[in-house]
């Protein structure tokens, strides 16, 4: 048998296998979660545009700012990890949280967050800034939610603003309100508020 015959035979066998797998539903799905909105053609802003805006906030350094691809359960989210410089302080934490949540919802070149927007801030310990309390004051977490993360001794603080599946029972009421507040995805790209962070 010549090499041309071998190639034809292998191609024929491959076609038969693909057809058989298709009939049994065993062909890997390239898009297992088609229901999750992603990569909008217009509206909002790109991740690069948001990164450029975040870089203009003096006193804050964003080590991480991005959305996630769907995990095995089809969950997507958006996360921030940032640090405040020791010679600066966050003067308007409510405005900062509002800006970051709305910004995460506005990024169009990725997947729509269908779980939460996560925050990790490395702050100045003496400031005692608790992002979960800030998110409650901003209205993203209900005041009666039984969530108390506090601030670590090193000034690190966390918050989760839920916009979909997986929310703890104590914040379920916030999910629908947050989605209504954010509106259609991707949302409008907010401008950076003035005087979010100021020198000490």
mmCIF file of N, CA and C in Angstrom, residues 23-105:
data_model
loop_
_atom_site.group_PDB
_atom_site.id
_atom_site.type_symbol
_atom_site.label_atom_id
_atom_site.label_comp_id
_atom_site.label_asym_id
_atom_site.label_seq_id
_atom_site.Cartn_x
_atom_site.Cartn_y
_atom_site.Cartn_z
ATOM 1 N N UNK A 23 -22.917 11.620 16.662
ATOM 2 C CA UNK A 23 -24.196 10.950 16.901
ATOM 3 C C UNK A 23 -24.390 10.604 18.360
ATOM 4 N N UNK A 24 -23.299 10.332 19.075
ATOM 5 C CA UNK A 24 -23.405 9.970 20.492
ATOM 6 C C UNK A 24 -23.266 11.164 21.411
ATOM 7 N N UNK A 25 -23.008 12.340 20.824
ATOM 8 C CA UNK A 25 -22.887 13.538 21.647
ATOM 9 C C UNK A 25 -21.587 13.623 22.398
ATOM 10 N N UNK A 26 -20.539 12.958 21.926
ATOM 11 C CA UNK A 26 -19.269 12.928 22.648
ATOM 12 C C UNK A 26 -18.219 13.872 22.087
ATOM 13 N N UNK A 27 -18.565 14.632 21.038
ATOM 14 C CA UNK A 27 -17.595 15.579 20.507
ATOM 15 C C UNK A 27 -17.491 16.749 21.469
ATOM 16 N N UNK A 28 -16.277 17.135 21.873
ATOM 17 C CA UNK A 28 -16.118 18.253 22.806
ATOM 18 C C UNK A 28 -16.767 19.506 22.243
ATOM 19 N N UNK A 29 -17.535 20.199 23.082
ATOM 20 C CA UNK A 29 -18.220 21.417 22.666
ATOM 21 C C UNK A 29 -17.269 22.594 22.802
ATOM 22 N N UNK A 30 -17.015 23.281 21.691
ATOM 23 C CA UNK A 30 -16.091 24.418 21.727
ATOM 24 C C UNK A 30 -16.692 25.592 22.499
ATOM 25 N N UNK A 31 -17.991 25.610 22.653
ATOM 26 C CA UNK A 31 -18.658 26.702 23.352
ATOM 27 C C UNK A 31 -19.685 26.106 24.322
ATOM 28 N N UNK A 32 -19.212 25.598 25.469
ATOM 29 C CA UNK A 32 -20.116 24.880 26.361
ATOM 30 C C UNK A 32 -21.144 25.764 27.068
ATOM 31 N N UNK A 33 -20.937 27.089 27.078
ATOM 32 C CA UNK A 33 -21.874 27.965 27.777
ATOM 33 C C UNK A 33 -22.308 29.112 26.854
ATOM 34 N N UNK A 34 -23.043 28.777 25.799
ATOM 35 C CA UNK A 34 -23.436 29.819 24.843
ATOM 36 C C UNK A 34 -24.383 30.853 25.444
ATOM 37 N N UNK A 35 -24.976 30.535 26.588
ATOM 38 C CA UNK A 35 -25.940 31.459 27.183
ATOM 39 C C UNK A 35 -25.270 32.624 27.911
ATOM 40 N N UNK A 36 -23.967 32.543 28.143
ATOM 41 C CA UNK A 36 -23.269 33.615 28.856
ATOM 42 C C UNK A 36 -22.876 34.700 27.864
ATOM 43 N N UNK A 37 -23.392 35.923 28.026
ATOM 44 C CA UNK A 37 -22.980 37.001 27.116
ATOM 45 C C UNK A 37 -21.472 37.221 27.192
ATOM 46 N N UNK A 38 -20.864 37.501 26.032
ATOM 47 C CA UNK A 38 -19.424 37.738 26.006
ATOM 48 C C UNK A 38 -19.054 38.510 24.751
ATOM 49 N N UNK A 39 -17.911 39.207 24.834
ATOM 50 C CA UNK A 39 -17.312 39.902 23.695
ATOM 51 C C UNK A 39 -18.352 40.702 22.906
ATOM 52 N N UNK A 40 -18.954 41.661 23.603
ATOM 53 C CA UNK A 40 -19.932 42.530 22.953
ATOM 54 C C UNK A 40 -19.250 43.378 21.881
ATOM 55 N N UNK A 41 -19.964 43.632 20.795
ATOM 56 C CA UNK A 41 -19.394 44.393 19.684
ATOM 57 C C UNK A 41 -19.325 45.887 19.973
ATOM 58 N N UNK A 42 -20.153 46.353 20.894
ATOM 59 C CA UNK A 42 -20.185 47.786 21.191
ATOM 60 C C UNK A 42 -20.615 48.000 22.634
ATOM 61 N N UNK A 43 -20.552 49.265 23.044
ATOM 62 C CA UNK A 43 -20.939 49.623 24.404
ATOM 63 C C UNK A 43 -19.802 49.470 25.382
ATOM 64 N N UNK A 44 -19.997 50.020 26.562
ATOM 65 C CA UNK A 44 -19.006 49.868 27.621
ATOM 66 C C UNK A 44 -17.625 50.340 27.219
ATOM 67 N N UNK A 45 -16.628 49.534 27.588
ATOM 68 C CA UNK A 45 -15.238 49.849 27.283
ATOM 69 C C UNK A 45 -14.447 48.552 27.215
ATOM 70 N N UNK A 46 -13.256 48.629 26.672
ATOM 71 C CA UNK A 46 -12.395 47.456 26.627
ATOM 72 C C UNK A 46 -11.599 47.356 27.933
ATOM 73 N N UNK A 47 -11.018 46.188 28.160
ATOM 74 C CA UNK A 47 -10.172 46.018 29.338
ATOM 75 C C UNK A 47 -8.983 46.974 29.279
ATOM 76 N N UNK A 48 -8.424 47.159 28.116
ATOM 77 C CA UNK A 48 -7.281 48.067 27.966
ATOM 78 C C UNK A 48 -7.666 49.499 28.320
ATOM 79 N N UNK A 49 -8.861 49.901 27.939
ATOM 80 C CA UNK A 49 -9.318 51.252 28.276
ATOM 81 C C UNK A 49 -9.501 51.401 29.785
ATOM 82 N N UNK A 50 -10.044 50.381 30.431
ATOM 83 C CA UNK A 50 -10.188 50.440 31.883
ATOM 84 C C UNK A 50 -8.819 50.467 32.552
ATOM 85 N N UNK A 51 -7.893 49.627 32.088
ATOM 86 C CA UNK A 51 -6.550 49.615 32.669
ATOM 87 C C UNK A 51 -5.907 50.998 32.595
ATOM 88 N N UNK A 52 -6.107 51.677 31.469
ATOM 89 C CA UNK A 52 -5.537 53.015 31.304
ATOM 90 C C UNK A 52 -6.143 53.999 32.309
ATOM 91 N N UNK A 53 -7.444 53.866 32.563
ATOM 92 C CA UNK A 53 -8.091 54.740 33.547
ATOM 93 C C UNK A 53 -7.588 54.459 34.959
ATOM 94 N N UNK A 54 -7.481 53.188 35.298
ATOM 95 C CA UNK A 54 -7.028 52.822 36.640
ATOM 96 C C UNK A 54 -5.620 53.339 36.904
ATOM 97 N N UNK A 55 -4.808 53.378 35.861
ATOM 98 C CA UNK A 55 -3.422 53.846 36.003
ATOM 99 C C UNK A 55 -3.347 55.339 36.312
ATOM 100 N N UNK A 56 -4.447 56.067 36.094
ATOM 101 C CA UNK A 56 -4.438 57.509 36.354
ATOM 102 C C UNK A 56 -4.785 57.843 37.798
ATOM 103 N N UNK A 57 -5.188 56.847 38.584
ATOM 104 C CA UNK A 57 -5.589 57.120 39.971
ATOM 105 C C UNK A 57 -4.330 57.140 40.841
ATOM 106 N N UNK A 58 -3.850 58.330 41.134
ATOM 107 C CA UNK A 58 -2.629 58.472 41.926
ATOM 108 C C UNK A 58 -2.830 57.881 43.309
ATOM 109 N N UNK A 59 -1.822 57.128 43.767
ATOM 110 C CA UNK A 59 -1.887 56.542 45.097
ATOM 111 C C UNK A 59 -2.402 55.122 45.121
ATOM 112 N N UNK A 60 -2.970 54.651 44.006
ATOM 113 C CA UNK A 60 -3.431 53.270 43.919
ATOM 114 C C UNK A 60 -2.645 52.539 42.838
ATOM 115 N N UNK A 61 -2.267 51.304 43.135
ATOM 116 C CA UNK A 61 -1.621 50.443 42.150
ATOM 117 C C UNK A 61 -2.465 49.193 41.998
ATOM 118 N N UNK A 62 -2.903 48.924 40.779
ATOM 119 C CA UNK A 62 -3.731 47.753 40.505
ATOM 120 C C UNK A 62 -2.846 46.626 39.978
ATOM 121 N N UNK A 63 -2.636 45.616 40.824
ATOM 122 C CA UNK A 63 -1.853 44.456 40.406
ATOM 123 C C UNK A 63 -2.677 43.512 39.529
ATOM 124 N N UNK A 64 -3.990 43.579 39.695
ATOM 125 C CA UNK A 64 -4.867 42.666 38.947
ATOM 126 C C UNK A 64 -6.208 43.349 38.735
ATOM 127 N N UNK A 65 -6.685 43.257 37.516
ATOM 128 C CA UNK A 65 -8.001 43.788 37.180
ATOM 129 C C UNK A 65 -8.461 43.064 35.926
ATOM 130 N N UNK A 66 -9.307 42.048 36.092
ATOM 131 C CA UNK A 66 -9.739 41.305 34.911
ATOM 132 C C UNK A 66 -10.911 40.394 35.227
ATOM 133 N N UNK A 67 -11.571 39.970 34.166
ATOM 134 C CA UNK A 67 -12.650 39.007 34.285
ATOM 135 C C UNK A 67 -12.119 37.600 34.110
ATOM 136 N N UNK A 68 -12.986 36.635 34.362
ATOM 137 C CA UNK A 68 -12.589 35.233 34.248
ATOM 138 C C UNK A 68 -13.377 34.557 33.137
ATOM 139 N N UNK A 69 -12.804 33.484 32.612
ATOM 140 C CA UNK A 69 -13.528 32.619 31.689
ATOM 141 C C UNK A 69 -14.419 31.683 32.499
ATOM 142 N N UNK A 70 -15.436 31.089 31.891
ATOM 143 C CA UNK A 70 -16.308 30.179 32.637
ATOM 144 C C UNK A 70 -15.532 28.996 33.211
ATOM 145 N N UNK A 71 -15.814 28.682 34.478
ATOM 146 C CA UNK A 71 -15.211 27.490 35.059
ATOM 147 C C UNK A 71 -16.083 26.279 34.729
ATOM 148 N N UNK A 72 -15.812 25.158 35.380
ATOM 149 C CA UNK A 72 -16.540 23.919 35.066
ATOM 150 C C UNK A 72 -18.042 24.052 35.314
ATOM 151 N N UNK A 73 -18.434 24.963 36.194
ATOM 152 C CA UNK A 73 -19.851 25.164 36.499
ATOM 153 C C UNK A 73 -20.468 26.286 35.659
ATOM 154 N N UNK A 74 -19.664 26.895 34.801
ATOM 155 C CA UNK A 74 -20.173 27.998 34.000
ATOM 156 C C UNK A 74 -20.200 29.317 34.741
ATOM 157 N N UNK A 75 -19.386 29.438 35.791
ATOM 158 C CA UNK A 75 -19.349 30.662 36.579
ATOM 159 C C UNK A 75 -18.257 31.596 36.065
ATOM 160 N N UNK A 76 -18.617 32.845 35.944
ATOM 161 C CA UNK A 76 -17.647 33.873 35.565
ATOM 162 C C UNK A 76 -17.708 34.991 36.601
ATOM 163 N N UNK A 77 -16.629 35.718 36.731
ATOM 164 C CA UNK A 77 -16.592 36.820 37.679
ATOM 165 C C UNK A 77 -15.589 37.855 37.229
ATOM 166 N N UNK A 78 -15.400 38.845 38.082
ATOM 167 C CA UNK A 78 -14.417 39.890 37.809
ATOM 168 C C UNK A 78 -13.705 40.179 39.117
ATOM 169 N N UNK A 79 -12.398 40.402 39.042
ATOM 170 C CA UNK A 79 -11.644 40.611 40.269
ATOM 171 C C UNK A 79 -10.665 41.765 40.195
ATOM 172 N N UNK A 80 -10.537 42.457 41.321
ATOM 173 C CA UNK A 80 -9.537 43.519 41.488
ATOM 174 C C UNK A 80 -8.623 43.157 42.650
ATOM 175 N N UNK A 81 -7.345 43.404 42.461
ATOM 176 C CA UNK A 81 -6.386 43.354 43.571
ATOM 177 C C UNK A 81 -5.540 44.611 43.469
ATOM 178 N N UNK A 82 -5.592 45.438 44.510
ATOM 179 C CA UNK A 82 -4.891 46.715 44.418
ATOM 180 C C UNK A 82 -4.335 47.142 45.772
ATOM 181 N N UNK A 83 -3.423 48.118 45.711
ATOM 182 C CA UNK A 83 -2.695 48.578 46.896
ATOM 183 C C UNK A 83 -2.764 50.096 46.960
ATOM 184 N N UNK A 84 -2.927 50.624 48.174
ATOM 185 C CA UNK A 84 -2.855 52.068 48.360
ATOM 186 C C UNK A 84 -1.465 52.410 48.895
ATOM 187 N N UNK A 85 -0.873 53.443 48.336
ATOM 188 C CA UNK A 85 0.465 53.850 48.754
ATOM 189 C C UNK A 85 0.430 54.365 50.191
ATOM 190 N N UNK A 86 1.493 54.124 50.967
ATOM 191 C CA UNK A 86 1.506 54.559 52.374
ATOM 192 C C UNK A 86 1.344 56.066 52.553
ATOM 193 N N UNK A 87 1.739 56.844 51.539
ATOM 194 C CA UNK A 87 1.641 58.300 51.659
ATOM 195 C C UNK A 87 0.335 58.843 51.080
ATOM 196 N N UNK A 88 -0.610 57.951 50.803
ATOM 197 C CA UNK A 88 -1.931 58.350 50.318
ATOM 198 C C UNK A 88 -3.004 57.682 51.174
ATOM 199 N N UNK A 89 -4.213 58.186 51.059
ATOM 200 C CA UNK A 89 -5.358 57.559 51.717
ATOM 201 C C UNK A 89 -6.559 57.623 50.792
ATOM 202 N N UNK A 90 -7.452 56.654 50.931
ATOM 203 C CA UNK A 90 -8.671 56.639 50.128
ATOM 204 C C UNK A 90 -9.666 57.585 50.793
ATOM 205 N N UNK A 91 -9.909 58.708 50.142
ATOM 206 C CA UNK A 91 -10.747 59.747 50.731
ATOM 207 C C UNK A 91 -12.236 59.475 50.554
ATOM 208 N N UNK A 92 -12.597 58.770 49.484
ATOM 209 C CA UNK A 92 -14.009 58.504 49.213
ATOM 210 C C UNK A 92 -14.165 57.029 48.839
ATOM 211 N N UNK A 93 -14.123 56.138 49.835
ATOM 212 C CA UNK A 93 -14.183 54.702 49.529
ATOM 213 C C UNK A 93 -15.489 54.259 48.878
ATOM 214 N N UNK A 94 -16.609 54.895 49.219
ATOM 215 C CA UNK A 94 -17.887 54.532 48.600
ATOM 216 C C UNK A 94 -17.850 54.825 47.097
ATOM 217 N N UNK A 95 -17.353 56.003 46.735
ATOM 218 C CA UNK A 95 -17.248 56.361 45.317
ATOM 219 C C UNK A 95 -16.291 55.422 44.592
ATOM 220 N N UNK A 96 -15.229 54.989 45.282
ATOM 221 C CA UNK A 96 -14.275 54.073 44.670
ATOM 222 C C UNK A 96 -14.918 52.719 44.385
ATOM 223 N N UNK A 97 -15.630 52.175 45.357
ATOM 224 C CA UNK A 97 -16.294 50.880 45.155
ATOM 225 C C UNK A 97 -17.342 50.985 44.050
ATOM 226 N N UNK A 98 -18.125 52.050 44.063
ATOM 227 C CA UNK A 98 -19.120 52.250 43.004
ATOM 228 C C UNK A 98 -18.455 52.265 41.629
ATOM 229 N N UNK A 99 -17.371 53.019 41.535
ATOM 230 C CA UNK A 99 -16.664 53.147 40.264
ATOM 231 C C UNK A 99 -16.138 51.796 39.799
ATOM 232 N N UNK A 100 -15.556 51.017 40.697
ATOM 233 C CA UNK A 100 -14.961 49.743 40.310
ATOM 234 C C UNK A 100 -16.015 48.702 39.932
ATOM 235 N N UNK A 101 -17.132 48.672 40.653
ATOM 236 C CA UNK A 101 -18.199 47.723 40.296
ATOM 237 C C UNK A 101 -18.757 48.071 38.920
ATOM 238 N N UNK A 102 -19.063 49.329 38.711
ATOM 239 C CA UNK A 102 -19.619 49.749 37.425
ATOM 240 C C UNK A 102 -18.616 49.541 36.294
ATOM 241 N N UNK A 103 -17.338 49.741 36.593
ATOM 242 C CA UNK A 103 -16.306 49.530 35.581
ATOM 243 C C UNK A 103 -16.207 48.058 35.199
ATOM 244 N N UNK A 104 -16.244 47.180 36.192
ATOM 245 C CA UNK A 104 -16.189 45.740 35.913
ATOM 246 C C UNK A 104 -17.347 45.330 35.015
ATOM 247 N N UNK A 105 -18.511 45.902 35.256
ATOM 248 C CA UNK A 105 -19.712 45.566 34.478
ATOM 249 C C UNK A 105 -19.655 46.152 33.063
#
